[in-house]
Structure formats: structure tokens, C-alpha cells
Amino acid sequence: DAKTTQPTSMDCAEGRAANLPCNHSTISGNEYVYWYRQIHSQGPQYIIHGLKNNETNEMASLIITEDRKSSTLILPHATLRDTAVYYCIVAGRRALTFGSGTRLQVQP
Amino acid sequence: EAGVTQFPSHSVIEKGQTVTLRCDPISGHDNLYWYRRVMGKEIKFLLHFVKESKQDESGMPNNRFLAERTGGTYSTLKVQPAELEDSGVYFCASSRSWDRGLDYGYTFGSGTRLTVV
């Protein structure tokens, strides 16, 4: 699977948009971009995923660049409950490989 | 639909004992995965089932770990004999058959926290 690069940590003010970047310059054509988060020691929670088009669901938006070498997860109105470690994962038809993720701290 | 269910949620055993973890995937999900997170480390892949067959077991740490998925439904992960370094949180995940697309990604269970003392 392609390797991803994420900032180690980020802060965001409550109520503001949180924009989490991810670089995946070695992504191949059949690999999806997945975003998961882990709150404390809970199981990883699915957020969103996409192949090449931008995606939006009730939790977040995923913006993938045209060359697919990077993406941004957008939480439109961050709340304190969004404080978590966010994982950007690139994978094809196989198991996900987790990196160290971005620790997002939402500040009141 | 019901989520991925794992039990027990916690298990404390002595070194040398045997423990069996169970995972019930979402009904109809052909793919089942086991992961482990050791304290302070990243979440690591252990193995992947497609129905009852082991598709990829490259992440299994050693032969003290045995995973089964009889009938392609629930799966068990047995650790025998348990060692101190086996302590961690064991997660299970499931996903639909790739032939039917990946519309919903992979769904994870809440995990089993294993403590070996």
C-alpha cells in the first residue's frame, strides 16, 4: 500500500472547520483514500473514503487533488467530541495499514 | 444493521494461560480482519479472512496465535500460551465483498483489551 504522510498534531477552535492534510504521492490507480479516527481506546471509526472524486457525508468532506497525490479531510464545524487521532490510509483490495495519524485537539 | 461485535471487552489472564477472543462481523460481510494495538504503538494488521479462507496472515506475530473462521461467519483468535508482550487491544473489522464495491468502508469493533500478567 502507498505510504501516507500526516502532521503529527493539529489544533482547531471549537465551531471552526478542521482541515487535516494528507500526502500520498505514491498512490496507485486502484487505491482508495480512507479516513478513520480513534477516540481514546475505542475502535477506529470510519469517517469517509474516496477514489478520485471529492466526497461528502454527514460527518465530513474529503477533497482529493486531481493528481490524487494528496487529500484533505474537512470537519466543517469541529466540536470537542471530534478530538481524536485521525488516520489517512491508502489501500486497494487488501487490509488497511495504519500509520501514526494526526492528533487533532479541538479547543473550547 | 448491527455493528461488529467483539467479546470479551476485557480479559486479564496470567502468563502461560490461553485466551480466545471472538469477533462477530456484520452479517453478509465476507471480509474479516484482525488488528492489534500494543500500548504506545501503532495499530498493526494481523490477518485477513475472505469468508472462511485466510487471505493474508502476514501480520500474525508467531505460532502462539491461531485464528479461525469456521463457516465464514464469526471468527476466533486464540493466544496459547499467552506472554506479557501479547497485552494490548485487539480489534476486529469487517467489510463487504470487494466484488460488490466498498461503499461503506471497513467497520471496526470496539476491541478486546487483553492484559497478560
Tab-separated table of C-alpha atoms in Angstrom:
chain	number	residue	atom	x	y	z
A	1	ASP	CA	0.000	0.000	0.000
A	2	ALA	CA	1.055	3.554	-0.640
A	3	LYS	CA	2.619	5.393	2.269
A	4	THR	CA	0.894	8.449	3.698
A	5	THR	CA	2.324	11.485	5.458
A	6	GLN	CA	0.294	13.439	8.004
A	7	PRO	CA	1.170	16.149	10.501
A	8	THR	CA	1.700	14.749	13.963
A	9	SER	CA	-0.745	17.085	15.628
A	10	MET	CA	-3.120	19.963	14.959
A	11	ASP	CA	-5.285	22.276	16.981
A	12	CYS	CA	-8.653	23.658	15.975
A	13	ALA	CA	-11.058	26.042	17.675
A	14	GLU	CA	-14.479	24.679	18.504
A	15	GLY	CA	-17.021	25.614	15.864
A	16	ARG	CA	-14.410	26.239	13.208
A	17	ALA	CA	-13.570	23.986	10.293
A	18	ALA	CA	-10.789	21.483	10.832
A	19	ASN	CA	-8.726	20.783	7.736
A	20	LEU	CA	-6.492	17.733	8.026
A	21	PRO	CA	-3.999	17.244	5.204
A	22	CYS	CA	-2.525	14.014	3.942
A	23	ASN	CA	0.136	13.339	1.329
A	24	HIS	CA	0.085	10.081	-0.599
A	25	SER	CA	2.312	10.741	-3.587
A	26	THR	CA	2.844	7.052	-4.406
A	27	ILE	CA	-0.840	6.172	-4.599
A	28	SER	CA	-1.726	3.807	-7.423
A	29	GLY	CA	-4.771	3.883	-9.640
A	30	ASN	CA	-6.839	1.279	-7.829
A	31	GLU	CA	-6.158	2.515	-4.310
A	32	TYR	CA	-8.750	4.359	-2.273
A	33	VAL	CA	-8.122	7.081	0.279
A	34	TYR	CA	-9.729	6.251	3.628
A	35	TRP	CA	-10.063	8.370	6.727
A	36	TYR	CA	-10.636	6.874	10.141
A	37	ARG	CA	-10.384	8.266	13.622
A	38	GLN	CA	-9.792	6.772	17.022
A	39	ILE	CA	-11.159	8.403	20.130
A	40	HIS	CA	-9.257	7.263	23.208
A	41	SER	CA	-9.008	3.486	23.008
A	42	GLN	CA	-12.234	2.911	21.124
A	43	GLY	CA	-12.275	1.018	17.845
A	44	PRO	CA	-11.313	3.047	14.781
A	45	GLN	CA	-14.330	4.863	13.429
A	46	TYR	CA	-14.922	5.152	9.720
A	47	ILE	CA	-15.271	8.719	8.514
A	48	ILE	CA	-15.160	8.783	4.746
A	49	HIS	CA	-13.367	7.365	1.748
A	50	GLY	CA	-12.935	8.151	-1.938
A	51	LEU	CA	-11.165	7.140	-5.093
A	52	LYS	CA	-10.787	10.265	-7.195
A	53	ASN	CA	-13.849	12.435	-6.738
A	54	ASN	CA	-14.495	14.657	-3.773
A	55	GLU	CA	-16.864	13.082	-1.284
A	56	THR	CA	-19.164	14.416	1.404
A	57	ASN	CA	-21.211	12.699	4.067
A	58	GLU	CA	-22.832	13.686	7.331
A	59	MET	CA	-19.513	13.643	9.145
A	60	ALA	CA	-17.017	15.241	6.811
A	61	SER	CA	-15.849	16.154	3.336
A	62	LEU	CA	-12.928	14.629	1.512
A	63	ILE	CA	-11.088	16.694	-1.057
A	64	ILE	CA	-8.716	14.744	-3.317
A	65	THR	CA	-6.387	16.617	-5.621
A	66	GLU	CA	-6.651	15.963	-9.326
A	67	ASP	CA	-3.356	14.077	-9.395
A	68	ARG	CA	-4.519	12.116	-6.305
A	69	LYS	CA	-1.214	12.712	-4.569
A	70	SER	CA	-2.779	14.444	-1.617
A	71	SER	CA	-6.099	14.899	0.109
A	72	THR	CA	-7.725	16.943	2.841
A	73	LEU	CA	-10.312	15.843	5.355
A	74	ILE	CA	-12.623	18.663	6.369
A	75	LEU	CA	-14.708	18.627	9.524
A	76	PRO	CA	-16.933	21.628	8.837
A	77	HIS	CA	-17.792	22.594	12.418
A	78	ALA	CA	-15.458	20.909	14.856
A	79	THR	CA	-16.739	20.077	18.333
A	80	LEU	CA	-14.900	18.945	21.432
A	81	ARG	CA	-16.046	15.406	20.667
A	82	ASP	CA	-14.021	15.490	17.466
A	83	THR	CA	-10.803	15.428	19.488
A	84	ALA	CA	-9.156	12.214	18.317
A	85	VAL	CA	-6.353	10.718	16.273
A	86	TYR	CA	-7.194	10.869	12.577
A	87	TYR	CA	-5.740	8.323	10.186
A	88	CYS	CA	-5.360	8.793	6.462
A	89	ILE	CA	-4.936	5.394	4.814
A	90	VAL	CA	-4.413	4.451	1.217
A	91	ALA	CA	-5.393	0.920	0.309
A	92	GLY	CA	-6.515	-1.242	-2.519
A	93	ARG	CA	-8.195	-4.603	-2.209
A	94	ARG	CA	-6.462	-5.557	0.989
A	95	ALA	CA	-6.337	-4.760	4.667
A	96	LEU	CA	-5.771	-1.219	5.878
A	97	THR	CA	-2.340	-0.192	7.136
A	98	PHE	CA	-2.439	2.349	9.939
A	99	GLY	CA	0.285	4.933	10.450
A	100	SER	CA	0.657	7.243	13.403
A	101	GLY	CA	-2.070	9.656	12.262
A	102	THR	CA	-2.753	13.259	13.234
A	103	ARG	CA	-3.780	14.032	16.762
A	104	LEU	CA	-6.473	16.707	16.476
A	105	GLN	CA	-7.173	18.717	19.597
A	106	VAL	CA	-10.329	20.813	19.439
A	107	GLN	CA	-10.014	23.755	21.787
A	108	PRO	CA	-13.013	25.373	23.538
B	1	GLU	CA	-27.519	-3.071	10.691
B	2	ALA	CA	-25.761	-4.363	13.775
B	3	GLY	CA	-22.104	-3.464	14.045
B	4	VAL	CA	-19.043	-5.608	14.537
B	5	THR	CA	-19.224	-7.266	17.928
B	6	GLN	CA	-16.249	-8.383	19.948
B	7	PHE	CA	-16.071	-10.194	23.246
B	8	PRO	CA	-14.947	-10.228	25.829
B	9	SER	CA	-14.385	-6.497	26.080
B	10	HIS	CA	-11.681	-7.074	28.668
B	11	SER	CA	-9.630	-10.082	29.623
B	12	VAL	CA	-6.946	-10.432	32.267
B	13	ILE	CA	-5.000	-13.675	32.216
B	14	GLU	CA	-1.769	-14.991	33.631
B	15	LYS	CA	1.266	-15.628	31.530
B	16	GLY	CA	1.108	-19.108	30.087
B	17	GLN	CA	-2.662	-19.310	30.024
B	18	THR	CA	-4.846	-19.489	26.952
B	19	VAL	CA	-7.302	-16.847	25.821
B	20	THR	CA	-9.793	-16.893	22.986
B	21	LEU	CA	-11.156	-13.703	21.525
B	22	ARG	CA	-14.277	-13.690	19.416
B	23	CYS	CA	-15.450	-11.400	16.637
B	24	ASP	CA	-18.879	-11.341	15.027
B	25	PRO	CA	-18.730	-9.348	11.804
B	26	ILE	CA	-21.598	-7.515	10.217
B	27	SER	CA	-23.898	-10.035	8.606
B	28	GLY	CA	-23.040	-10.578	4.969
B	29	HIS	CA	-19.538	-9.167	5.211
B	30	ASP	CA	-17.174	-11.605	3.553
B	31	ASN	CA	-14.007	-9.840	4.665
B	32	LEU	CA	-12.904	-10.057	8.290
B	33	TYR	CA	-9.715	-8.577	9.699
B	34	TRP	CA	-7.874	-8.756	12.990
B	35	TYR	CA	-5.683	-5.908	14.227
B	36	ARG	CA	-3.787	-5.275	17.412
B	37	ARG	CA	-2.610	-2.180	19.202
B	38	VAL	CA	0.115	-2.599	21.752
B	39	MET	CA	0.399	0.317	24.179
B	40	GLY	CA	2.268	3.229	22.678
B	41	LYS	CA	2.460	1.637	19.258
B	42	GLU	CA	0.508	1.905	16.034
B	43	ILE	CA	-2.431	-0.286	15.132
B	44	LYS	CA	-0.983	-3.327	13.406
B	45	PHE	CA	-2.659	-5.697	10.977
B	46	LEU	CA	-2.689	-9.357	11.983
B	47	LEU	CA	-4.680	-11.238	9.376
B	48	HIS	CA	-7.496	-11.152	6.863
B	49	PHE	CA	-10.195	-13.694	6.119
B	50	VAL	CA	-12.286	-13.847	2.992
B	51	LYS	CA	-15.213	-15.945	4.082
B	52	GLU	CA	-13.588	-18.919	5.797
B	53	SER	CA	-10.238	-18.693	3.999
B	54	LYS	CA	-7.160	-16.904	5.274
B	55	GLN	CA	-6.327	-14.360	2.598
B	56	ASP	CA	-3.367	-12.791	4.327
B	57	GLU	CA	-1.836	-13.775	7.644
B	58	SER	CA	1.417	-11.907	7.228
B	59	GLY	CA	0.873	-9.892	10.387
B	60	MET	CA	0.495	-12.794	12.790
B	61	PRO	CA	3.379	-12.398	15.259
B	62	ASN	CA	4.140	-16.072	15.871
B	63	ASN	CA	2.634	-19.542	16.084
B	64	ARG	CA	1.142	-18.879	19.502
B	65	PHE	CA	-1.639	-17.073	17.667
B	66	LEU	CA	-4.308	-19.102	15.892
B	67	ALA	CA	-7.233	-17.558	14.045
B	68	GLU	CA	-10.229	-19.404	12.703
B	69	ARG	CA	-13.393	-18.507	10.885
B	70	THR	CA	-15.390	-21.671	10.524
B	71	GLY	CA	-18.346	-21.350	8.191
B	72	GLY	CA	-17.318	-17.871	7.199
B	73	THR	CA	-19.286	-16.186	9.956
B	74	TYR	CA	-17.720	-15.331	13.315
B	75	SER	CA	-14.002	-15.595	13.941
B	76	THR	CA	-11.905	-16.521	16.937
B	77	LEU	CA	-8.357	-15.557	17.771
B	78	LYS	CA	-6.651	-17.839	20.250
B	79	VAL	CA	-3.442	-16.995	22.042
B	80	GLN	CA	-1.741	-20.026	23.540
B	81	PRO	CA	0.301	-19.710	25.671
B	82	ALA	CA	-0.055	-16.003	26.354
B	83	GLU	CA	3.052	-13.913	27.006
B	84	LEU	CA	3.381	-10.499	28.610
B	85	GLU	CA	4.060	-8.824	25.268
B	86	ASP	CA	0.683	-10.006	23.963
B	87	SER	CA	-1.038	-7.374	26.091
B	88	GLY	CA	-2.889	-4.798	24.047
B	89	VAL	CA	-6.183	-4.067	22.383
B	90	TYR	CA	-7.308	-6.469	19.695
B	91	PHE	CA	-9.642	-5.052	17.077
B	92	CYS	CA	-11.732	-6.842	14.535
B	93	ALA	CA	-13.114	-5.253	11.386
B	94	SER	CA	-15.304	-6.409	8.540
B	95	SER	CA	-16.161	-5.199	5.062
B	96	ARG	CA	-18.366	-6.204	2.186
B	97	SER	CA	-17.162	-8.327	-0.670
B	98	TRP	CA	-14.999	-6.268	-2.956
B	99	ASP	CA	-16.982	-7.553	-5.898
B	100	ARG	CA	-19.895	-5.558	-4.594
B	101	GLY	CA	-17.818	-2.457	-4.033
B	102	LEU	CA	-16.524	-0.699	-0.940
B	103	ASP	CA	-19.444	1.581	-0.372
B	104	TYR	CA	-19.159	1.674	3.403
B	105	GLY	CA	-15.501	1.074	4.073
B	106	TYR	CA	-14.397	-1.140	6.880
B	107	THR	CA	-16.315	-1.269	10.161
B	108	PHE	CA	-14.369	-1.880	13.343
B	109	GLY	CA	-15.497	-3.404	16.587
B	110	SER	CA	-14.857	-1.848	19.976
B	111	GLY	CA	-11.956	-4.159	20.649
B	112	THR	CA	-10.883	-6.599	23.344
B	113	ARG	CA	-8.404	-5.276	25.869
B	114	LEU	CA	-6.106	-8.136	26.782
B	115	THR	CA	-3.850	-7.882	29.795
B	116	VAL	CA	-1.353	-10.630	30.448
B	117	VAL	CA	0.116	-10.542	33.960
